Every structure is written in structure tokens, then in C-alpha cells.
JSON list of C-alpha atoms in Angstrom, two decimals:
[
{"chain": "A", "resi": 1, "resn": "MET", "atom": "CA", "xyz": [32.11, 89.04, 154.99]},
{"chain": "A", "resi": 2, "resn": "ASN", "atom": "CA", "xyz": [35.45, 89.71, 155.89]},
{"chain": "A", "resi": 3, "resn": "TYR", "atom": "CA", "xyz": [39.08, 88.11, 154.68]},
{"chain": "A", "resi": 4, "resn": "LEU", "atom": "CA", "xyz": [38.60, 84.68, 156.38]},
{"chain": "A", "resi": 5, "resn": "ALA", "atom": "CA", "xyz": [34.86, 84.14, 155.19]},
{"chain": "A", "resi": 6, "resn": "HIS", "atom": "CA", "xyz": [35.79, 85.17, 151.63]},
{"chain": "A", "resi": 7, "resn": "PHE", "atom": "CA", "xyz": [38.82, 82.91, 151.51]},
{"chain": "A", "resi": 8, "resn": "HIS", "atom": "CA", "xyz": [36.65, 80.09, 153.02]},
{"chain": "A", "resi": 9, "resn": "LEU", "atom": "CA", "xyz": [33.83, 80.48, 150.13]},
{"chain": "A", "resi": 10, "resn": "ALA", "atom": "CA", "xyz": [36.52, 80.82, 147.34]},
{"chain": "A", "resi": 11, "resn": "TRP", "atom": "CA", "xyz": [38.31, 77.41, 148.49]},
{"chain": "A", "resi": 12, "resn": "PRO", "atom": "CA", "xyz": [39.58, 75.52, 146.91]},
{"chain": "A", "resi": 13, "resn": "ASP", "atom": "CA", "xyz": [39.99, 77.39, 143.41]},
{"chain": "A", "resi": 14, "resn": "GLU", "atom": "CA", "xyz": [43.13, 79.39, 143.68]},
{"chain": "A", "resi": 15, "resn": "ASN", "atom": "CA", "xyz": [42.06, 81.69, 140.92]},
{"chain": "A", "resi": 16, "resn": "LEU", "atom": "CA", "xyz": [38.80, 82.49, 142.97]},
{"chain": "A", "resi": 17, "resn": "ILE", "atom": "CA", "xyz": [40.96, 82.85, 146.02]},
{"chain": "A", "resi": 18, "resn": "VAL", "atom": "CA", "xyz": [43.36, 85.51, 144.42]},
{"chain": "A", "resi": 19, "resn": "GLY", "atom": "CA", "xyz": [40.64, 87.32, 142.50]},
{"chain": "A", "resi": 20, "resn": "GLY", "atom": "CA", "xyz": [38.84, 87.47, 145.81]},
{"chain": "A", "resi": 21, "resn": "LEU", "atom": "CA", "xyz": [41.41, 89.26, 147.32]},
{"chain": "A", "resi": 22, "resn": "GLU", "atom": "CA", "xyz": [41.67, 91.85, 144.62]},
{"chain": "A", "resi": 23, "resn": "GLY", "atom": "CA", "xyz": [37.73, 92.11, 144.82]},
{"chain": "A", "resi": 24, "resn": "GLU", "atom": "CA", "xyz": [38.54, 94.10, 148.37]},
{"chain": "A", "resi": 25, "resn": "PHE", "atom": "CA", "xyz": [40.08, 96.86, 146.15]},
{"chain": "A", "resi": 26, "resn": "PHE", "atom": "CA", "xyz": [39.08, 96.75, 142.25]},
{"chain": "A", "resi": 27, "resn": "LYS", "atom": "CA", "xyz": [36.48, 99.32, 141.64]},
{"chain": "A", "resi": 28, "resn": "GLY", "atom": "CA", "xyz": [34.63, 99.45, 138.46]},
{"chain": "A", "resi": 29, "resn": "PRO", "atom": "CA", "xyz": [33.14, 97.40, 135.60]},
{"chain": "A", "resi": 30, "resn": "LEU", "atom": "CA", "xyz": [33.69, 93.82, 134.49]},
{"chain": "A", "resi": 31, "resn": "PRO", "atom": "CA", "xyz": [35.48, 92.84, 132.36]},
{"chain": "A", "resi": 32, "resn": "GLY", "atom": "CA", "xyz": [38.19, 95.56, 132.81]},
{"chain": "A", "resi": 33, "resn": "LYS", "atom": "CA", "xyz": [41.99, 95.43, 132.91]},
{"chain": "A", "resi": 34, "resn": "LEU", "atom": "CA", "xyz": [41.95, 92.28, 135.17]},
{"chain": "A", "resi": 35, "resn": "THR", "atom": "CA", "xyz": [42.79, 88.86, 133.92]},
{"chain": "A", "resi": 36, "resn": "PRO", "atom": "CA", "xyz": [40.07, 86.41, 133.24]},
{"chain": "A", "resi": 37, "resn": "CYS", "atom": "CA", "xyz": [40.93, 84.30, 136.40]},
{"chain": "A", "resi": 38, "resn": "LEU", "atom": "CA", "xyz": [41.30, 87.75, 138.64]},
{"chain": "A", "resi": 39, "resn": "GLN", "atom": "CA", "xyz": [37.84, 88.72, 137.11]},
{"chain": "A", "resi": 40, "resn": "ALA", "atom": "CA", "xyz": [36.11, 85.45, 138.14]},
{"chain": "A", "resi": 41, "resn": "GLY", "atom": "CA", "xyz": [37.32, 86.00, 141.94]},
{"chain": "A", "resi": 42, "resn": "VAL", "atom": "CA", "xyz": [36.07, 89.62, 141.80]},
{"chain": "A", "resi": 43, "resn": "ARG", "atom": "CA", "xyz": [32.97, 88.64, 140.51]},
{"chain": "A", "resi": 44, "resn": "LEU", "atom": "CA", "xyz": [32.23, 86.29, 143.16]},
{"chain": "A", "resi": 45, "resn": "HIS", "atom": "CA", "xyz": [33.51, 88.34, 145.89]},
{"chain": "A", "resi": 46, "resn": "ARG", "atom": "CA", "xyz": [30.92, 91.00, 144.63]},
{"chain": "A", "resi": 47, "resn": "ALA", "atom": "CA", "xyz": [28.12, 88.17, 144.49]},
{"chain": "A", "resi": 48, "resn": "ILE", "atom": "CA", "xyz": [29.15, 87.02, 148.08]},
{"chain": "A", "resi": 49, "resn": "ASP", "atom": "CA", "xyz": [28.66, 90.99, 149.11]},
{"chain": "A", "resi": 50, "resn": "GLY", "atom": "CA", "xyz": [25.41, 91.32, 147.45]},
{"chain": "A", "resi": 51, "resn": "PHE", "atom": "CA", "xyz": [23.72, 88.08, 148.70]},
{"chain": "A", "resi": 52, "resn": "THR", "atom": "CA", "xyz": [24.90, 89.18, 152.04]},
{"chain": "A", "resi": 53, "resn": "ASP", "atom": "CA", "xyz": [23.35, 92.61, 152.05]},
{"chain": "A", "resi": 54, "resn": "ARG", "atom": "CA", "xyz": [20.13, 91.35, 150.91]},
{"chain": "A", "resi": 55, "resn": "HIS", "atom": "CA", "xyz": [19.68, 88.19, 153.01]},
{"chain": "A", "resi": 56, "resn": "PRO", "atom": "CA", "xyz": [16.67, 88.58, 155.44]},
{"chain": "A", "resi": 57, "resn": "THR", "atom": "CA", "xyz": [18.39, 87.29, 158.40]},
{"chain": "A", "resi": 58, "resn": "LEU", "atom": "CA", "xyz": [21.11, 89.68, 158.50]},
{"chain": "A", "resi": 59, "resn": "ALA", "atom": "CA", "xyz": [19.00, 92.37, 157.74]},
{"chain": "A", "resi": 60, "resn": "GLY", "atom": "CA", "xyz": [17.04, 91.62, 160.96]},
{"chain": "A", "resi": 61, "resn": "ALA", "atom": "CA", "xyz": [20.62, 91.35, 162.64]},
{"chain": "A", "resi": 62, "resn": "ARG", "atom": "CA", "xyz": [21.74, 94.63, 161.36]},
{"chain": "A", "resi": 63, "resn": "ALA", "atom": "CA", "xyz": [18.28, 96.17, 162.65]},
{"chain": "A", "resi": 64, "resn": "ALA", "atom": "CA", "xyz": [19.13, 94.86, 166.27]},
{"chain": "A", "resi": 65, "resn": "PHE", "atom": "CA", "xyz": [21.80, 97.42, 166.69]},
{"chain": "A", "resi": 66, "resn": "PRO", "atom": "CA", "xyz": [21.14, 100.91, 168.07]},
{"chain": "A", "resi": 67, "resn": "ALA", "atom": "CA", "xyz": [19.86, 103.13, 165.48]},
{"chain": "A", "resi": 68, "resn": "GLY", "atom": "CA", "xyz": [22.48, 105.63, 166.04]},
{"chain": "A", "resi": 69, "resn": "SER", "atom": "CA", "xyz": [25.12, 102.94, 165.05]},
{"chain": "A", "resi": 70, "resn": "ARG", "atom": "CA", "xyz": [23.28, 101.01, 162.47]},
{"chain": "A", "resi": 71, "resn": "ARG", "atom": "CA", "xyz": [25.40, 102.68, 159.66]},
{"chain": "A", "resi": 72, "resn": "TYR", "atom": "CA", "xyz": [28.36, 100.97, 161.00]},
{"chain": "A", "resi": 73, "resn": "ALA", "atom": "CA", "xyz": [26.68, 97.69, 161.50]},
{"chain": "A", "resi": 74, "resn": "GLY", "atom": "CA", "xyz": [28.04, 96.07, 158.23]},
{"chain": "A", "resi": 75, "resn": "ILE", "atom": "CA", "xyz": [31.79, 96.44, 159.28]},
{"chain": "A", "resi": 76, "resn": "LEU", "atom": "CA", "xyz": [31.13, 95.09, 163.10]},
{"chain": "A", "resi": 77, "resn": "MET", "atom": "CA", "xyz": [29.28, 92.04, 161.46]},
{"chain": "A", "resi": 78, "resn": "ASP", "atom": "CA", "xyz": [31.90, 91.06, 158.91]},
{"chain": "A", "resi": 79, "resn": "LEU", "atom": "CA", "xyz": [34.26, 91.23, 161.70]},
{"chain": "A", "resi": 80, "resn": "ALA", "atom": "CA", "xyz": [32.32, 89.32, 164.18]},
{"chain": "A", "resi": 81, "resn": "PHE", "atom": "CA", "xyz": [31.37, 86.70, 161.35]},
{"chain": "A", "resi": 82, "resn": "ASP", "atom": "CA", "xyz": [35.23, 85.99, 161.01]},
{"chain": "A", "resi": 83, "resn": "TYR", "atom": "CA", "xyz": [34.94, 85.09, 164.78]},
{"chain": "A", "resi": 84, "resn": "PHE", "atom": "CA", "xyz": [32.05, 83.06, 164.48]},
{"chain": "A", "resi": 85, "resn": "LEU", "atom": "CA", "xyz": [33.63, 81.28, 161.55]},
{"chain": "A", "resi": 86, "resn": "SER", "atom": "CA", "xyz": [36.72, 80.65, 163.58]},
{"chain": "A", "resi": 87, "resn": "ARG", "atom": "CA", "xyz": [34.90, 79.67, 166.39]},
{"chain": "A", "resi": 88, "resn": "HIS", "atom": "CA", "xyz": [32.62, 76.90, 164.41]},
{"chain": "A", "resi": 89, "resn": "TRP", "atom": "CA", "xyz": [35.24, 76.20, 161.78]},
{"chain": "A", "resi": 90, "resn": "SER", "atom": "CA", "xyz": [34.86, 72.57, 162.29]},
{"chain": "A", "resi": 91, "resn": "ARG", "atom": "CA", "xyz": [31.52, 72.79, 161.00]},
{"chain": "A", "resi": 92, "resn": "PHE", "atom": "CA", "xyz": [32.20, 74.17, 157.88]},
{"chain": "A", "resi": 93, "resn": "SER", "atom": "CA", "xyz": [35.69, 72.77, 156.87]},
{"chain": "A", "resi": 94, "resn": "ASP", "atom": "CA", "xyz": [37.40, 69.42, 157.01]},
{"chain": "A", "resi": 95, "resn": "ILE", "atom": "CA", "xyz": [40.54, 71.34, 156.91]},
{"chain": "A", "resi": 96, "resn": "PRO", "atom": "CA", "xyz": [42.39, 72.69, 160.12]},
{"chain": "A", "resi": 97, "resn": "LEU", "atom": "CA", "xyz": [41.94, 76.40, 160.12]},
{"chain": "A", "resi": 98, "resn": "ASP", "atom": "CA", "xyz": [45.92, 76.54, 160.98]},
{"chain": "A", "resi": 99, "resn": "ALA", "atom": "CA", "xyz": [46.48, 74.45, 157.70]},
{"chain": "A", "resi": 100, "resn": "PHE", "atom": "CA", "xyz": [43.98, 76.21, 155.62]},
{"chain": "A", "resi": 101, "resn": "SER", "atom": "CA", "xyz": [45.32, 79.76, 156.42]},
{"chain": "A", "resi": 102, "resn": "GLU", "atom": "CA", "xyz": [49.03, 78.47, 155.61]},
{"chain": "A", "resi": 103, "resn": "HIS", "atom": "CA", "xyz": [47.67, 77.16, 152.56]},
{"chain": "A", "resi": 104, "resn": "ILE", "atom": "CA", "xyz": [45.91, 80.86, 151.43]},
{"chain": "A", "resi": 105, "resn": "TYR", "atom": "CA", "xyz": [49.37, 82.71, 152.55]},
{"chain": "A", "resi": 106, "resn": "GLN", "atom": "CA", "xyz": [51.45, 80.38, 150.23]},
{"chain": "A", "resi": 107, "resn": "THR", "atom": "CA", "xyz": [48.80, 80.90, 147.28]},
{"chain": "A", "resi": 108, "resn": "LEU", "atom": "CA", "xyz": [48.89, 84.58, 147.97]},
{"chain": "A", "resi": 109, "resn": "THR", "atom": "CA", "xyz": [52.41, 84.29, 147.88]},
{"chain": "A", "resi": 110, "resn": "GLU", "atom": "CA", "xyz": [52.72, 82.47, 144.59]},
{"chain": "A", "resi": 111, "resn": "ARG", "atom": "CA", "xyz": [50.38, 84.52, 142.51]},
{"chain": "A", "resi": 112, "resn": "GLU", "atom": "CA", "xyz": [51.33, 87.78, 144.19]},
{"chain": "A", "resi": 113, "resn": "SER", "atom": "CA", "xyz": [52.64, 89.51, 141.10]},
{"chain": "A", "resi": 114, "resn": "SER", "atom": "CA", "xyz": [48.86, 89.19, 139.69]},
{"chain": "A", "resi": 115, "resn": "LEU", "atom": "CA", "xyz": [47.76, 91.26, 142.32]},
{"chain": "A", "resi": 116, "resn": "SER", "atom": "CA", "xyz": [47.50, 95.06, 142.36]},
{"chain": "A", "resi": 117, "resn": "PRO", "atom": "CA", "xyz": [49.61, 97.43, 144.54]},
{"chain": "A", "resi": 118, "resn": "ALA", "atom": "CA", "xyz": [47.09, 97.54, 147.07]},
{"chain": "A", "resi": 119, "resn": "GLY", "atom": "CA", "xyz": [46.27, 93.63, 147.02]},
{"chain": "A", "resi": 120, "resn": "GLN", "atom": "CA", "xyz": [49.97, 92.88, 147.19]},
{"chain": "A", "resi": 121, "resn": "ARG", "atom": "CA", "xyz": [50.43, 95.09, 150.18]},
{"chain": "A", "resi": 122, "resn": "MET", "atom": "CA", "xyz": [47.27, 93.68, 151.94]},
{"chain": "A", "resi": 123, "resn": "ALA", "atom": "CA", "xyz": [48.41, 90.00, 150.98]},
{"chain": "A", "resi": 124, "resn": "GLN", "atom": "CA", "xyz": [51.94, 90.92, 152.75]},
{"chain": "A", "resi": 125, "resn": "ARG", "atom": "CA", "xyz": [50.15, 92.37, 155.97]},
{"chain": "A", "resi": 126, "resn": "LEU", "atom": "CA", "xyz": [48.11, 89.05, 155.97]},
{"chain": "A", "resi": 127, "resn": "ARG", "atom": "CA", "xyz": [50.87, 87.23, 155.96]},
{"chain": "A", "resi": 128, "resn": "GLU", "atom": "CA", "xyz": [53.15, 89.35, 158.28]},
{"chain": "A", "resi": 129, "resn": "TYR", "atom": "CA", "xyz": [50.39, 89.54, 161.07]},
{"chain": "A", "resi": 130, "resn": "ARG", "atom": "CA", "xyz": [48.68, 85.84, 160.55]},
{"chain": "A", "resi": 131, "resn": "VAL", "atom": "CA", "xyz": [45.41, 87.85, 160.16]},
{"chain": "A", "resi": 132, "resn": "LEU", "atom": "CA", "xyz": [43.25, 84.66, 159.36]},
{"chain": "A", "resi": 133, "resn": "THR", "atom": "CA", "xyz": [43.75, 83.14, 162.69]},
{"chain": "A", "resi": 134, "resn": "VAL", "atom": "CA", "xyz": [43.54, 85.99, 165.00]},
{"chain": "A", "resi": 135, "resn": "TYR", "atom": "CA", "xyz": [39.61, 86.20, 165.05]},
{"chain": "A", "resi": 136, "resn": "ARG", "atom": "CA", "xyz": [39.88, 82.84, 167.12]},
{"chain": "A", "resi": 137, "resn": "ASN", "atom": "CA", "xyz": [39.51, 85.84, 170.06]},
{"chain": "A", "resi": 138, "resn": "TRP", "atom": "CA", "xyz": [36.76, 87.69, 170.30]},
{"chain": "A", "resi": 139, "resn": "GLU", "atom": "CA", "xyz": [38.94, 90.63, 171.69]},
{"chain": "A", "resi": 140, "resn": "ALA", "atom": "CA", "xyz": [40.28, 90.78, 168.20]},
{"chain": "A", "resi": 141, "resn": "VAL", "atom": "CA", "xyz": [36.69, 92.08, 166.84]},
{"chain": "A", "resi": 142, "resn": "PRO", "atom": "CA", "xyz": [36.48, 95.42, 168.76]},
{"chain": "A", "resi": 143, "resn": "GLU", "atom": "CA", "xyz": [40.12, 95.74, 168.43]},
{"chain": "A", "resi": 144, "resn": "THR", "atom": "CA", "xyz": [40.17, 95.55, 164.79]},
{"chain": "A", "resi": 145, "resn": "ALA", "atom": "CA", "xyz": [36.67, 97.70, 164.70]},
{"chain": "A", "resi": 146, "resn": "ALA", "atom": "CA", "xyz": [38.61, 100.67, 166.52]},
{"chain": "A", "resi": 147, "resn": "ARG", "atom": "CA", "xyz": [41.62, 101.00, 164.22]},
{"chain": "A", "resi": 148, "resn": "LEU", "atom": "CA", "xyz": [39.12, 100.96, 161.19]},
{"chain": "A", "resi": 149, "resn": "GLY", "atom": "CA", "xyz": [36.71, 103.67, 162.96]},
{"chain": "A", "resi": 150, "resn": "GLY", "atom": "CA", "xyz": [40.34, 105.74, 163.44]},
{"chain": "A", "resi": 151, "resn": "ARG", "atom": "CA", "xyz": [40.65, 105.87, 159.56]},
{"chain": "A", "resi": 152, "resn": "LEU", "atom": "CA", "xyz": [37.30, 107.67, 159.00]},
{"chain": "A", "resi": 153, "resn": "ARG", "atom": "CA", "xyz": [37.42, 111.41, 158.89]},
{"chain": "A", "resi": 154, "resn": "ARG", "atom": "CA", "xyz": [34.83, 111.82, 161.87]},
{"chain": "A", "resi": 155, "resn": "ALA", "atom": "CA", "xyz": [35.75, 111.21, 165.31]},
{"chain": "A", "resi": 156, "resn": "ASN", "atom": "CA", "xyz": [35.99, 107.58, 165.88]},
{"chain": "A", "resi": 157, "resn": "PRO", "atom": "CA", "xyz": [32.84, 106.24, 165.99]},
{"chain": "A", "resi": 158, "resn": "LEU", "atom": "CA", "xyz": [34.09, 102.63, 166.85]},
{"chain": "A", "resi": 159, "resn": "GLN", "atom": "CA", "xyz": [36.11, 103.05, 169.61]},
{"chain": "A", "resi": 160, "resn": "ASP", "atom": "CA", "xyz": [34.07, 101.96, 172.02]},
{"chain": "A", "resi": 161, "resn": "SER", "atom": "CA", "xyz": [32.51, 99.09, 169.73]},
{"chain": "A", "resi": 162, "resn": "GLN", "atom": "CA", "xyz": [32.88, 96.24, 172.47]},
{"chain": "A", "resi": 163, "resn": "ARG", "atom": "CA", "xyz": [29.59, 98.00, 174.04]},
{"chain": "A", "resi": 164, "resn": "LEU", "atom": "CA", "xyz": [27.49, 97.81, 171.11]},
{"chain": "A", "resi": 165, "resn": "LEU", "atom": "CA", "xyz": [28.60, 94.16, 170.33]},
{"chain": "A", "resi": 166, "resn": "GLU", "atom": "CA", "xyz": [28.74, 92.24, 173.43]},
{"chain": "A", "resi": 167, "resn": "PRO", "atom": "CA", "xyz": [24.60, 92.76, 173.99]},
{"chain": "A", "resi": 168, "resn": "LEU", "atom": "CA", "xyz": [24.08, 91.48, 170.53]},
{"chain": "A", "resi": 169, "resn": "ARG", "atom": "CA", "xyz": [26.61, 88.64, 170.39]},
{"chain": "A", "resi": 170, "resn": "ASP", "atom": "CA", "xyz": [24.56, 85.75, 171.10]},
{"chain": "A", "resi": 171, "resn": "LYS", "atom": "CA", "xyz": [22.14, 87.17, 168.48]},
{"chain": "A", "resi": 172, "resn": "LEU", "atom": "CA", "xyz": [24.80, 87.71, 166.17]},
{"chain": "A", "resi": 173, "resn": "GLU", "atom": "CA", "xyz": [26.25, 84.09, 166.49]},
{"chain": "A", "resi": 174, "resn": "GLN", "atom": "CA", "xyz": [22.93, 82.40, 166.14]},
{"chain": "A", "resi": 175, "resn": "SER", "atom": "CA", "xyz": [22.40, 84.85, 162.76]},
{"chain": "A", "resi": 176, "resn": "PHE", "atom": "CA", "xyz": [25.71, 83.72, 161.34]},
{"chain": "A", "resi": 177, "resn": "LEU", "atom": "CA", "xyz": [25.18, 79.90, 162.10]},
{"chain": "A", "resi": 178, "resn": "SER", "atom": "CA", "xyz": [21.80, 80.10, 160.45]},
{"chain": "A", "resi": 179, "resn": "PHE", "atom": "CA", "xyz": [22.78, 82.34, 157.22]},
{"chain": "A", "resi": 180, "resn": "TYR", "atom": "CA", "xyz": [26.35, 80.83, 156.49]},
{"chain": "A", "resi": 181, "resn": "PRO", "atom": "CA", "xyz": [25.24, 77.32, 155.26]},
{"chain": "A", "resi": 182, "resn": "ALA", "atom": "CA", "xyz": [23.05, 79.13, 152.75]},
{"chain": "A", "resi": 183, "resn": "LEU", "atom": "CA", "xyz": [25.68, 81.79, 151.92]},
{"chain": "A", "resi": 184, "resn": "GLN", "atom": "CA", "xyz": [28.08, 78.50, 151.43]},
{"chain": "A", "resi": 185, "resn": "GLN", "atom": "CA", "xyz": [25.87, 76.96, 148.69]},
{"chain": "A", "resi": 186, "resn": "PHE", "atom": "CA", "xyz": [25.28, 80.11, 146.84]},
{"chain": "A", "resi": 187, "resn": "SER", "atom": "CA", "xyz": [28.87, 80.57, 146.72]},
{"chain": "A", "resi": 188, "resn": "LYS", "atom": "CA", "xyz": [29.50, 77.09, 145.50]},
{"chain": "A", "resi": 189, "resn": "GLU", "atom": "CA", "xyz": [26.93, 77.80, 142.55]},
{"chain": "A", "resi": 190, "resn": "THR", "atom": "CA", "xyz": [28.19, 81.04, 141.77]},
{"chain": "A", "resi": 191, "resn": "GLY", "atom": "CA", "xyz": [31.87, 79.91, 141.68]},
{"chain": "A", "resi": 192, "resn": "LYS", "atom": "CA", "xyz": [31.14, 77.79, 138.96]},
{"chain": "A", "resi": 193, "resn": "LEU", "atom": "CA", "xyz": [29.07, 80.27, 136.90]},
{"chain": "A", "resi": 194, "resn": "VAL", "atom": "CA", "xyz": [31.87, 82.86, 137.02]},
{"chain": "A", "resi": 195, "resn": "GLN", "atom": "CA", "xyz": [34.30, 80.36, 136.16]},
{"chain": "A", "resi": 196, "resn": "ALA", "atom": "CA", "xyz": [32.57, 79.91, 133.15]},
{"chain": "A", "resi": 197, "resn": "ASP", "atom": "CA", "xyz": [31.73, 83.68, 132.77]},
{"chain": "A", "resi": 198, "resn": "ARG", "atom": "CA", "xyz": [27.96, 83.09, 132.57]},
{"chain": "A", "resi": 199, "resn": "VAL", "atom": "CA", "xyz": [26.90, 85.44, 134.93]},
{"chain": "A", "resi": 200, "resn": "THR", "atom": "CA", "xyz": [27.88, 89.22, 135.57]},
{"chain": "A", "resi": 201, "resn": "ILE", "atom": "CA", "xyz": [27.60, 91.00, 138.65]},
{"chain": "A", "resi": 202, "resn": "HIS", "atom": "CA", "xyz": [26.18, 94.27, 138.23]},
{"chain": "A", "resi": 203, "resn": "THR", "atom": "CA", "xyz": [27.74, 97.02, 140.54]},
{"chain": "A", "resi": 204, "resn": "PRO", "atom": "CA", "xyz": [26.39, 100.92, 140.96]}
]
């Protein structure tokens, strides 16, 4: 899942929202150097990623990618799913997307000092570029993929991701719509557990 989905799945708990952003950057065992509030958000973030990686619906979607591109399917699906979440936002939230996004930016601003330097930089970037609403437009998906691919050491394998994604677009959308309600329910239940510190998400 990408940023919009992670924030939505952590909503409305501000600890889980801020810790969810930190989960993009914090590596290593928990408990660790983080505050209990951030630890809960990191645990939920990791649980969401694990549930997503293991889910059979998404395994089928990944298998639909051409063999040579499957190693990058997860990146492309994460980005595409933020587009589908934006497209179908009213199915999953009673709060308009613009209002939701502004609340996330405000929460990150108020709690920015608790984030790591990497988390603070990303919070600032999210606000500056209004990242949580750019995926209303499909073009943002291949454009972002190309930028991410440019950071890889080898030649950019995501430069022409539009060619990979367009034939799979309908299938990915149906996979998202089938999968996301289950992920919402999982996140709701797991969010309560991580707040009570009754679950540990193991990482390699």
C-alpha cells in the first residue's frame, strides 16, 4: 500500500497515522527506540504490508504481469491502488478526500517533531506537493513509477510502466475493489491490538 491507503487505514487515530508514516522508514525490531505511540503505528504499517503481500487476490494480480516485470509489480500496484482508492473514495469514506488529506497534513505538522529526519522530510514533501490527492489522475501512476525507477542502480525498468499497466488496468481495479474491504476490516481489528500492545509483527 502507498501513502494514501496507509493513512486511510490508520484513520482516525493520530498515533497510528503518524506512526504509519514512520513505518516507511523505521527498520528493525520493536520495541526499539520509538515512543509507544509511534511503535503502534509502525506495527500496524507492517501488519498491513504483510496482509497485502500474502493475500491470494493480490498474488493473482501480480501473476498477471509479464514475467520479466513481476519483481516490480508490487511498486506498480501500490501506486495504482492509491489511484483506485481516490477514484472510489466515497465507497470507503464519509469524509471528502480533500478534507481528509488536509487533516492528515495538519496532523503530521503538529506531530512532526516526533518523526525521524526521514519521516520529517517526507511529511514536508507530502504537504508541499499535496501528494495525497495527485492520484486522482491516472497519469500520476506511471509518472511516479518512472521517478522511483530512476533511483534504482540499473537502467530504469519503470520508465515505460504505462505500457505494462494499461492492459492490466481493469483487472487491477477489480482486484483492488475485491481486496480493500478485507484490508479495512483487518486494519480496524489490528489497530486495536497494536494500541493495546497485544500483537507483535515479526519482520526478517
